[in-house]
């Protein structure tokens, strides 16, 4: 495992010290019992730190240009090329460098802190010391005897928006060395990081990401969106067609309107539905549609995409006098491993054990069962493969046992081993040996790995996901419901606006009446001072003068209405000289202007009343409901027709006995 550089497996130097006592095992066995040091297996309990292990490997590299790539990365990298890329990146700094790329030691407390200080103490050389962990954006570095901003550069890489946990190691190294050479990189990265953290992806970017054709859910989301859009267009188009047909004349014209409308609606609906499908189908394969090579590799022996590390462990097991290998960088307690080695040698069923750290970034995905079956595959020997990989939780280690070719059922043994909770690898191995000794063997036992039957997920055809992901519900349910909601909202808003307008027209405020009357007074004043004054009929001049006088004497709402009505009739006569000077304003609302004729209505108390064209088309009940309401002199709002004690109403704003109306208005003005 650790110690591979350029895919050339190098036995860890400290491990050689383990092998000497083991080679002498036969000699020690023949010696007197008093001379045998802990049954000859004491070497398994010698502690080697990660710093000592990697220092030995770095010392074998060229002086001042040392790179060690742990073989735990062989599943995801071409380690030969990765080492070349790292030399290229760090060689450009012009200083000695010592680079270790490994997930070990990890960040947990069991590893005993950072490795770099101890690494420098062991090597004793000046230069840059770097530890890069895969899938970790923070780079640990120390500078000894060289002036480099190692901490600022690490911060710049961690804050770089282009860097995340999936960034390859070679790209991390490029960004880091660039930050070492250019101090401004750190400042720029910090600014970009702050900007990215504040802004984040836009809603539109997130929406497009959800529609990515190469993702597992993208075609389905696109189908739902397209179906909803098509359903919305179809629903609104059918509604518009129905409204147009209702307004057209019955018979063939109505049918013609429906046909023409549908020839527009149906192609538009098809375009909304099919254009997104065309886009979805045209995108090249990628993303979730490309089978995961790791999942494919685990479906059949050797269950890994790279066997470098598994072959290394298998060789170490073959080299040892007993089938037990303890990784030199393992942080787990080594107490009692000598006794565990002795028990392995005496086991009636072949048992091969490995004590090694694992990480989610290695070729086994951090799964000890995958490692166990990969070991069995590359070694080709029938045995129970035991892997003690690390701490599953506080106070115990994680242990897995995989029987291969020994007649023990995988599921039965695995279920029993999963209940083992021991604080040390030695005790965990001992517990597994006890379980194996009690297991019944059978030639028909199923020893296939539990993960080998896992389905390699590949999404189905895009068109199938497009349709099944929500296109039909969107077309038939969601789109029409949204269309109904939008139509209801728009129509409701329009109805509310119309109602408010009708209310304002039927019951205007005193302020709006004053503004309107002021505008009409100005029109009358301009008329009298212009050449058009000669065209004003003589019968209307007294009414004009009376209206202007009323505006000078604190007019109330009815006075303001009278001024507007007189102005409307004067200007209507000027525009249409054939119009009678005694024409009446609309009885429902004098603000509508001059009435177009006498129509059946009960608004004035009789059977007929002068009405404008709009009010004449209304049902009689609506005519009565729309009679203008204004404030009387007491401030109460009521129908202007109910103020029949006032001059304006009695004389219909000059349409009836205009001379008497003018006389009465002058008298009222004098009284005020």
Short mmCIF file of C-alpha atoms in Angstrom, two decimals, residues 433-665:
data_model
loop_
_atom_site.label_atom_id
_atom_site.label_comp_id
_atom_site.label_asym_id
_atom_site.label_seq_id
_atom_site.Cartn_x
_atom_site.Cartn_y
_atom_site.Cartn_z
CA UNK A 433 -10.91 -16.69 14.34
CA UNK A 434 -13.34 -17.85 17.02
CA UNK A 435 -16.27 -17.31 14.66
CA UNK A 436 -14.55 -19.10 11.79
CA UNK A 437 -13.77 -22.11 14.00
CA UNK A 438 -17.45 -22.42 14.90
CA UNK A 439 -18.75 -22.04 11.33
CA UNK A 440 -20.19 -25.02 9.51
CA UNK A 441 -18.67 -25.64 6.10
CA UNK A 442 -20.46 -26.82 2.98
CA UNK A 443 -19.37 -27.23 -0.64
CA UNK A 444 -22.55 -25.41 -1.67
CA UNK A 445 -21.88 -22.35 0.48
CA UNK A 446 -22.28 -19.04 -1.33
CA UNK A 447 -19.05 -17.07 -1.01
CA UNK A 448 -19.82 -14.39 -3.64
CA UNK A 449 -19.21 -10.83 -2.38
CA UNK A 450 -22.34 -9.03 -1.29
CA UNK A 451 -21.51 -5.96 -3.40
CA UNK A 452 -20.91 -7.88 -6.65
CA UNK A 453 -24.64 -8.19 -7.25
CA UNK A 454 -25.18 -4.44 -7.04
CA UNK A 455 -26.67 -3.08 -10.23
CA UNK A 456 -24.46 -0.69 -12.18
CA UNK A 457 -26.81 2.23 -12.52
CA UNK A 458 -27.26 3.62 -15.99
CA UNK A 459 -30.30 5.81 -16.70
CA UNK A 460 -32.78 4.61 -19.31
CA UNK A 461 -33.28 6.20 -22.74
CA UNK A 462 -33.75 9.95 -22.61
CA UNK A 463 -37.06 9.93 -24.46
CA UNK A 464 -38.39 7.41 -21.94
CA UNK A 465 -37.29 9.53 -18.99
CA UNK A 466 -38.67 12.60 -20.78
CA UNK A 467 -42.13 11.06 -21.03
CA UNK A 468 -42.20 9.20 -17.73
CA UNK A 469 -40.63 12.05 -15.77
CA UNK A 470 -43.77 14.17 -15.87
CA UNK A 471 -44.59 15.13 -19.46
CA UNK A 472 -48.10 13.66 -19.48
CA UNK A 473 -49.05 14.95 -16.00
CA UNK A 474 -47.69 18.35 -17.00
CA UNK A 475 -49.63 18.30 -20.28
CA UNK A 476 -52.93 17.05 -18.88
CA UNK A 477 -52.98 18.35 -15.30
CA UNK A 478 -50.31 20.83 -14.23
CA UNK A 479 -50.35 23.01 -17.36
CA UNK A 480 -54.16 23.33 -17.54
CA UNK A 481 -54.32 24.09 -13.81
CA UNK A 482 -51.72 26.82 -14.19
CA UNK A 483 -53.61 28.13 -17.22
CA UNK A 484 -56.83 28.14 -15.21
CA UNK A 485 -55.09 29.95 -12.39
CA UNK A 486 -53.53 32.53 -14.73
CA UNK A 487 -56.79 33.09 -16.59
CA UNK A 488 -58.67 33.42 -13.33
CA UNK A 489 -56.06 35.80 -11.96
CA UNK A 490 -56.07 37.97 -15.07
CA UNK A 491 -59.82 37.97 -15.47
CA UNK A 492 -60.28 38.57 -11.77
CA UNK A 493 -57.86 41.48 -11.84
CA UNK A 494 -59.59 42.94 -14.90
CA UNK A 495 -62.97 42.51 -13.26
CA UNK A 496 -61.68 44.24 -10.14
CA UNK A 497 -60.27 47.10 -12.21
CA UNK A 498 -63.56 47.44 -14.10
CA UNK A 499 -65.49 47.35 -10.85
CA UNK A 500 -63.30 50.05 -9.34
CA UNK A 501 -63.67 52.14 -12.48
CA UNK A 502 -67.43 51.70 -12.42
CA UNK A 503 -67.42 52.65 -8.77
CA UNK A 504 -65.36 55.74 -9.46
CA UNK A 505 -67.61 56.68 -12.39
CA UNK A 506 -70.77 55.94 -10.41
CA UNK A 507 -69.54 57.59 -7.22
CA UNK A 508 -66.69 59.99 -7.95
CA UNK A 509 -64.94 61.77 -5.10
CA UNK A 510 -65.41 65.47 -4.45
CA UNK A 511 -61.78 66.03 -5.34
CA UNK A 512 -62.07 64.36 -8.75
CA UNK A 513 -65.27 66.33 -9.45
CA UNK A 514 -63.50 69.56 -8.55
CA UNK A 515 -60.58 68.72 -10.85
CA UNK A 516 -62.96 67.83 -13.68
CA UNK A 517 -65.08 70.97 -13.17
CA UNK A 518 -61.94 73.13 -13.06
CA UNK A 519 -60.82 71.66 -16.38
CA UNK A 520 -64.25 72.36 -17.97
CA UNK A 521 -64.28 75.90 -16.59
CA UNK A 522 -60.94 76.50 -18.25
CA UNK A 523 -62.32 75.12 -21.52
CA UNK A 524 -65.32 77.45 -21.29
CA UNK A 525 -63.07 80.44 -20.48
CA UNK A 526 -60.84 79.66 -23.46
CA UNK A 527 -63.89 79.28 -25.66
CA UNK A 528 -65.32 82.67 -24.72
CA UNK A 529 -61.99 84.40 -25.35
CA UNK A 530 -61.47 82.76 -28.74
CA UNK A 531 -62.91 83.32 -32.20
CA UNK A 532 -65.16 80.31 -31.65
CA UNK A 533 -67.27 82.30 -29.17
CA UNK A 534 -69.34 83.68 -32.09
CA UNK A 535 -70.43 80.15 -32.96
CA UNK A 536 -71.90 79.48 -29.53
CA UNK A 537 -75.73 79.60 -29.70
CA UNK A 538 -77.19 82.55 -27.82
CA UNK A 539 -79.42 80.27 -25.75
CA UNK A 540 -76.32 78.69 -24.20
CA UNK A 541 -74.47 81.88 -23.25
CA UNK A 542 -76.52 82.53 -20.06
CA UNK A 543 -75.87 78.96 -18.97
CA UNK A 544 -72.16 79.39 -19.56
CA UNK A 545 -72.07 82.60 -17.53
CA UNK A 546 -74.10 80.99 -14.72
CA UNK A 547 -71.73 78.02 -14.62
CA UNK A 548 -68.68 80.30 -14.42
CA UNK A 549 -70.34 82.27 -11.63
CA UNK A 550 -71.12 79.07 -9.69
CA UNK A 551 -67.45 78.12 -9.76
CA UNK A 552 -66.63 81.41 -8.04
CA UNK A 553 -68.98 80.72 -5.06
CA UNK A 554 -67.80 77.66 -3.07
CA UNK A 555 -69.57 75.07 -5.25
CA UNK A 556 -70.65 71.71 -3.82
CA UNK A 557 -70.60 68.37 -5.70
CA UNK A 558 -73.89 69.06 -7.53
CA UNK A 559 -72.70 72.51 -8.64
CA UNK A 560 -69.49 70.95 -9.97
CA UNK A 561 -71.54 68.32 -11.80
CA UNK A 562 -73.70 71.06 -13.32
CA UNK A 563 -70.65 72.95 -14.60
CA UNK A 564 -69.36 69.79 -16.28
CA UNK A 565 -72.77 69.01 -17.82
CA UNK A 566 -73.13 72.56 -19.25
CA UNK A 567 -69.61 72.46 -20.71
CA UNK A 568 -70.23 69.04 -22.30
CA UNK A 569 -73.46 70.25 -23.94
CA UNK A 570 -71.85 73.48 -25.21
CA UNK A 571 -68.93 71.68 -26.81
CA UNK A 572 -71.17 68.92 -28.18
CA UNK A 573 -73.27 71.57 -29.95
CA UNK A 574 -70.14 73.20 -31.38
CA UNK A 575 -68.95 69.86 -32.74
CA UNK A 576 -72.39 68.94 -34.07
CA UNK A 577 -74.32 72.11 -35.03
CA UNK A 578 -77.43 70.02 -35.69
CA UNK A 579 -77.65 68.95 -32.07
CA UNK A 580 -80.47 70.72 -30.14
CA UNK A 581 -79.26 73.26 -27.61
CA UNK A 582 -81.67 71.79 -25.06
CA UNK A 583 -80.32 68.26 -25.40
CA UNK A 584 -80.27 66.40 -22.08
CA UNK A 585 -77.24 64.77 -20.49
CA UNK A 586 -77.36 61.03 -19.78
CA UNK A 587 -79.89 60.51 -16.96
CA UNK A 588 -77.90 57.64 -15.45
CA UNK A 589 -74.69 59.66 -15.25
CA UNK A 590 -74.45 63.23 -16.59
CA UNK A 591 -70.67 62.81 -16.76
CA UNK A 592 -71.20 60.47 -19.73
CA UNK A 593 -72.10 63.45 -21.86
CA UNK A 594 -75.13 64.21 -24.01
CA UNK A 595 -77.76 61.50 -24.30
CA UNK A 596 -78.11 59.83 -27.69
CA UNK A 597 -81.89 59.39 -27.40
CA UNK A 598 -84.88 58.52 -25.26
CA UNK A 599 -84.85 54.91 -24.14
CA UNK A 600 -86.93 52.74 -21.90
CA UNK A 601 -85.73 53.27 -18.33
CA UNK A 602 -87.12 53.89 -14.87
CA UNK A 603 -84.18 55.88 -13.50
CA UNK A 604 -86.11 59.19 -13.65
CA UNK A 605 -89.31 57.72 -12.26
CA UNK A 606 -91.09 57.31 -15.59
CA UNK A 607 -91.03 54.71 -18.35
CA UNK A 608 -88.37 56.40 -20.46
CA UNK A 609 -85.27 58.55 -19.92
CA UNK A 610 -82.55 60.24 -21.97
CA UNK A 611 -79.53 57.84 -22.03
CA UNK A 612 -76.14 57.63 -23.65
CA UNK A 613 -75.42 54.65 -25.90
CA UNK A 614 -73.54 52.72 -23.20
CA UNK A 615 -76.24 53.04 -20.57
CA UNK A 616 -78.96 52.29 -23.10
CA UNK A 617 -77.36 48.85 -23.71
CA UNK A 618 -77.44 47.97 -20.01
CA UNK A 619 -80.31 46.02 -18.44
CA UNK A 620 -82.69 48.26 -16.53
CA UNK A 621 -81.54 46.87 -13.19
CA UNK A 622 -77.95 47.85 -13.99
CA UNK A 623 -79.07 51.27 -15.16
CA UNK A 624 -80.63 51.92 -11.77
CA UNK A 625 -77.58 50.53 -9.98
CA UNK A 626 -75.23 52.79 -11.96
CA UNK A 627 -77.02 56.08 -11.29
CA UNK A 628 -74.42 58.67 -10.30
CA UNK A 629 -73.99 59.16 -6.55
CA UNK A 630 -72.47 62.34 -5.10
CA UNK A 631 -72.31 64.07 -1.75
CA UNK A 632 -75.09 66.46 -0.81
CA UNK A 633 -74.55 69.61 1.19
CA UNK A 634 -74.73 67.58 4.39
CA UNK A 635 -71.92 65.30 3.25
CA UNK A 636 -74.11 62.21 2.67
CA UNK A 637 -73.51 60.30 -0.55
CA UNK A 638 -76.71 59.64 -2.52
CA UNK A 639 -78.21 59.58 -6.00
CA UNK A 640 -78.00 62.91 -7.69
CA UNK A 641 -81.61 62.39 -8.93
CA UNK A 642 -82.81 62.36 -5.32
CA UNK A 643 -81.69 65.99 -5.02
CA UNK A 644 -84.74 67.17 -6.98
CA UNK A 645 -85.06 70.19 -4.72
CA UNK A 646 -81.95 71.62 -6.37
CA UNK A 647 -82.06 73.80 -9.51
CA UNK A 648 -79.65 71.68 -11.49
CA UNK A 649 -81.74 68.53 -11.11
CA UNK A 650 -85.14 70.17 -11.59
CA UNK A 651 -84.05 71.67 -14.90
CA UNK A 652 -81.92 68.70 -16.02
CA UNK A 653 -78.78 70.85 -16.14
CA UNK A 654 -80.36 73.31 -18.65
CA UNK A 655 -82.23 70.88 -20.86
CA UNK A 656 -85.57 71.91 -19.32
CA UNK A 657 -86.48 75.63 -18.98
CA UNK A 658 -82.89 76.87 -19.22
CA UNK A 659 -83.95 80.48 -18.59
CA UNK A 660 -85.59 79.66 -15.27
CA UNK A 661 -82.56 77.54 -14.34
CA UNK A 662 -80.20 80.45 -14.91
CA UNK A 663 -82.44 82.77 -12.91
CA UNK A 664 -82.64 80.33 -10.01
CA UNK A 665 -78.89 79.76 -10.05
#
